C-alpha cells in the first residue's frame, strides 16, 4: 500500500512538473516539453527523471551519445562489435539476429558526469540530420494527424524543437566536453565515419581501451567488423526488416539511406541559407565544423 501511495505521489509530481514546463506540438503526436533545456516527449520525462535519480555510472561504463537519426544504430553496432570481438566473430555475432538497440540500452543520468566513465558522442551535420529525422517522424506519425509538412518541420527544427533539441546546444555541449576531457569523451562525426570508417573505428577502439593489434589488422578483423556493421548488411537482417526494438517504431524504419548530402534533394535555397546562417552563428568560435557533403 505504501508503494501504491508513493506511485500516486510521483504521478502527481510529474503532472505538476509538466504543467509548469513550456510545451510545443510534437512532430509525431502529443506534445514535447522543454525539460532541463531540451525538448522531450511527455512519456519519456518520467523515465528520464527516474534514471537520473537511481542509476549510478561506474568508471568501467561506456556511454554512447547521439541525436536521433545521427547514426545511433550504427554506433551501437560498432561499439558492441569492437568491445566484444574476442567473444564473437562476425559470423556468430548477435547482430546477425538481434537489433543493436537490444544490445545497447539507452541512458544518461547526472552520475555519469563525475564517474570517469567513457562517453562516445556521434554527431551528424544538421542538414542530413534534419532530413533523416523528418522521414523518420513521417513514418511514425498517426494518419489522423495528416502529413508532416517539410516546411513546418524545418521551421520547428531551426527553432530547436527537433528530437531532444536544440540540435546545436546538444552537439556543442559534447564537443566542448571532448576538448576539456579528451580521455573521457570522444567526439565522432557521421561524415568522417562514412569517409573512412576503418580509421574512425581504430580511434574508437583505442579510446575504448581495446585497440586493434597488428595481428588483428593483418587478419582483416577491422574490415570484418566494418562489413558486419555496414548499413546494407544490417538493413538486410531479418530482425531489422520485421522486428520492433523501440517502443513506437518498427526496426525497418531505422534504416533509410544513410548517405551524406541527401538533403540537397529536399531543401530549398532559402532553407539552406537559413540553416547555414544558423550554423555559422551557433558554432562561431567553437572550432566545430560539419561536412555537408563528401
Short mmCIF file of N, CA and C in Angstrom, two decimals, residues 73-75 77-82 85 88-91 93 95-96 192-205 212 216-217 219-235 237:
data_model
loop_
_atom_site.label_atom_id
_atom_site.label_comp_id
_atom_site.label_asym_id
_atom_site.label_seq_id
_atom_site.Cartn_x
_atom_site.Cartn_y
_atom_site.Cartn_z
N UNK A 73 22.10 3.69 -34.42
CA UNK A 73 22.11 2.24 -34.63
C UNK A 73 23.49 1.78 -35.08
N UNK A 74 24.11 2.53 -35.96
CA UNK A 74 25.45 2.21 -36.49
C UNK A 74 26.48 2.22 -35.36
N UNK A 75 26.47 3.29 -34.56
CA UNK A 75 27.45 3.40 -33.47
C UNK A 75 27.27 2.29 -32.45
N UNK A 77 26.15 -0.71 -33.00
CA UNK A 77 26.66 -1.95 -33.60
C UNK A 77 28.18 -1.98 -33.58
N UNK A 78 28.80 -0.85 -33.94
CA UNK A 78 30.27 -0.78 -33.98
C UNK A 78 30.87 -0.94 -32.59
N UNK A 79 30.34 -0.20 -31.62
CA UNK A 79 30.90 -0.26 -30.27
C UNK A 79 30.75 -1.65 -29.67
N UNK A 80 29.58 -2.25 -29.86
CA UNK A 80 29.37 -3.61 -29.35
C UNK A 80 30.35 -4.59 -29.98
N UNK A 81 30.54 -4.48 -31.29
CA UNK A 81 31.41 -5.41 -32.00
C UNK A 81 32.87 -5.23 -31.63
N UNK A 82 33.30 -3.98 -31.50
CA UNK A 82 34.69 -3.70 -31.13
C UNK A 82 34.99 -4.23 -29.73
N UNK A 85 34.78 -8.31 -29.60
CA UNK A 85 35.32 -9.08 -30.73
C UNK A 85 36.07 -10.34 -30.31
N UNK A 88 32.93 -12.73 -29.97
CA UNK A 88 32.12 -13.00 -31.16
C UNK A 88 32.86 -12.62 -32.43
N UNK A 89 32.98 -13.55 -33.35
CA UNK A 89 33.43 -13.21 -34.70
C UNK A 89 32.21 -12.70 -35.47
N UNK A 90 32.41 -12.00 -36.60
CA UNK A 90 31.25 -11.50 -37.34
C UNK A 90 30.22 -12.58 -37.69
N UNK A 91 30.69 -13.78 -37.98
CA UNK A 91 29.76 -14.83 -38.40
C UNK A 91 28.85 -15.32 -37.27
N UNK A 93 28.13 -13.27 -34.49
CA UNK A 93 27.75 -12.10 -33.70
C UNK A 93 26.24 -12.06 -33.46
N UNK A 95 24.53 -9.60 -33.63
CA UNK A 95 23.98 -8.64 -34.59
C UNK A 95 23.36 -9.32 -35.81
N UNK A 96 23.67 -10.58 -36.01
CA UNK A 96 23.06 -11.31 -37.12
C UNK A 96 21.60 -11.65 -36.85
N UNK A 192 32.79 11.81 -41.10
CA UNK A 192 34.14 11.23 -41.04
C UNK A 192 34.07 9.70 -41.07
N UNK A 193 33.06 9.15 -40.42
CA UNK A 193 32.91 7.70 -40.41
C UNK A 193 32.54 7.17 -41.79
N UNK A 194 31.68 7.89 -42.50
CA UNK A 194 31.33 7.47 -43.86
C UNK A 194 32.53 7.60 -44.80
N UNK A 195 33.37 8.58 -44.55
CA UNK A 195 34.52 8.83 -45.42
C UNK A 195 35.63 7.82 -45.22
N UNK A 196 35.87 7.43 -43.96
CA UNK A 196 36.95 6.48 -43.66
C UNK A 196 36.60 5.71 -42.39
N UNK A 197 35.72 4.73 -42.52
CA UNK A 197 35.23 4.00 -41.37
C UNK A 197 36.32 3.23 -40.64
N UNK A 198 37.27 2.67 -41.37
CA UNK A 198 38.31 1.89 -40.71
C UNK A 198 39.16 2.74 -39.77
N UNK A 199 39.55 3.93 -40.22
CA UNK A 199 40.36 4.82 -39.37
C UNK A 199 39.57 5.26 -38.15
N UNK A 200 38.29 5.59 -38.35
CA UNK A 200 37.47 6.04 -37.24
C UNK A 200 37.20 4.91 -36.25
N UNK A 201 37.09 3.69 -36.76
CA UNK A 201 36.86 2.56 -35.87
C UNK A 201 38.11 2.27 -35.03
N UNK A 202 39.28 2.49 -35.61
CA UNK A 202 40.51 2.34 -34.83
C UNK A 202 40.58 3.38 -33.72
N UNK A 203 40.14 4.61 -34.02
CA UNK A 203 40.07 5.65 -32.99
C UNK A 203 39.13 5.22 -31.87
N UNK A 204 37.99 4.66 -32.27
CA UNK A 204 37.01 4.21 -31.30
C UNK A 204 37.57 3.11 -30.41
N UNK A 205 38.22 2.13 -31.03
CA UNK A 205 38.78 1.00 -30.27
C UNK A 205 39.87 1.48 -29.31
N UNK A 212 43.06 -2.34 -31.72
CA UNK A 212 43.33 -3.49 -32.58
C UNK A 212 44.83 -3.74 -32.62
N UNK A 216 45.62 -8.46 -35.57
CA UNK A 216 44.21 -8.34 -35.91
C UNK A 216 44.03 -7.55 -37.22
N UNK A 217 44.79 -6.49 -37.35
CA UNK A 217 44.70 -5.69 -38.57
C UNK A 217 45.12 -6.51 -39.78
N UNK A 219 44.93 -9.69 -40.07
CA UNK A 219 43.95 -10.76 -40.28
C UNK A 219 42.60 -10.24 -40.79
N UNK A 220 42.48 -8.93 -40.96
CA UNK A 220 41.25 -8.36 -41.50
C UNK A 220 40.12 -8.22 -40.50
N UNK A 221 40.45 -8.17 -39.21
CA UNK A 221 39.41 -8.05 -38.18
C UNK A 221 38.68 -6.72 -38.31
N UNK A 222 39.43 -5.66 -38.60
CA UNK A 222 38.81 -4.33 -38.74
C UNK A 222 37.79 -4.34 -39.88
N UNK A 223 38.21 -4.87 -41.01
CA UNK A 223 37.32 -4.93 -42.17
C UNK A 223 36.11 -5.83 -41.91
N UNK A 224 36.33 -6.90 -41.13
CA UNK A 224 35.24 -7.81 -40.81
C UNK A 224 34.14 -7.12 -40.00
N UNK A 225 34.55 -6.32 -39.02
CA UNK A 225 33.58 -5.60 -38.20
C UNK A 225 32.90 -4.51 -39.03
N UNK A 226 33.68 -3.84 -39.88
CA UNK A 226 33.12 -2.82 -40.76
C UNK A 226 32.01 -3.40 -41.63
N UNK A 227 32.25 -4.58 -42.19
CA UNK A 227 31.25 -5.23 -43.03
C UNK A 227 30.04 -5.66 -42.23
N UNK A 228 30.28 -6.25 -41.06
CA UNK A 228 29.19 -6.71 -40.20
C UNK A 228 28.25 -5.56 -39.84
N UNK A 229 28.83 -4.41 -39.52
CA UNK A 229 28.05 -3.26 -39.04
C UNK A 229 27.66 -2.30 -40.16
N UNK A 230 27.98 -2.67 -41.39
CA UNK A 230 27.65 -1.81 -42.52
C UNK A 230 26.15 -1.63 -42.68
N UNK A 231 25.76 -0.49 -43.22
CA UNK A 231 24.36 -0.14 -43.37
C UNK A 231 23.57 -1.21 -44.13
N UNK A 232 24.08 -1.61 -45.29
CA UNK A 232 23.36 -2.58 -46.12
C UNK A 232 23.23 -3.92 -45.43
N UNK A 233 24.30 -4.34 -44.73
CA UNK A 233 24.27 -5.64 -44.06
C UNK A 233 23.24 -5.66 -42.94
N UNK A 234 23.25 -4.62 -42.11
CA UNK A 234 22.27 -4.56 -41.01
C UNK A 234 20.85 -4.44 -41.54
N UNK A 235 20.68 -3.64 -42.58
CA UNK A 235 19.34 -3.43 -43.15
C UNK A 235 18.75 -4.72 -43.69
N UNK A 237 19.24 -7.78 -42.52
CA UNK A 237 18.97 -8.79 -41.50
C UNK A 237 17.46 -8.91 -41.26
#
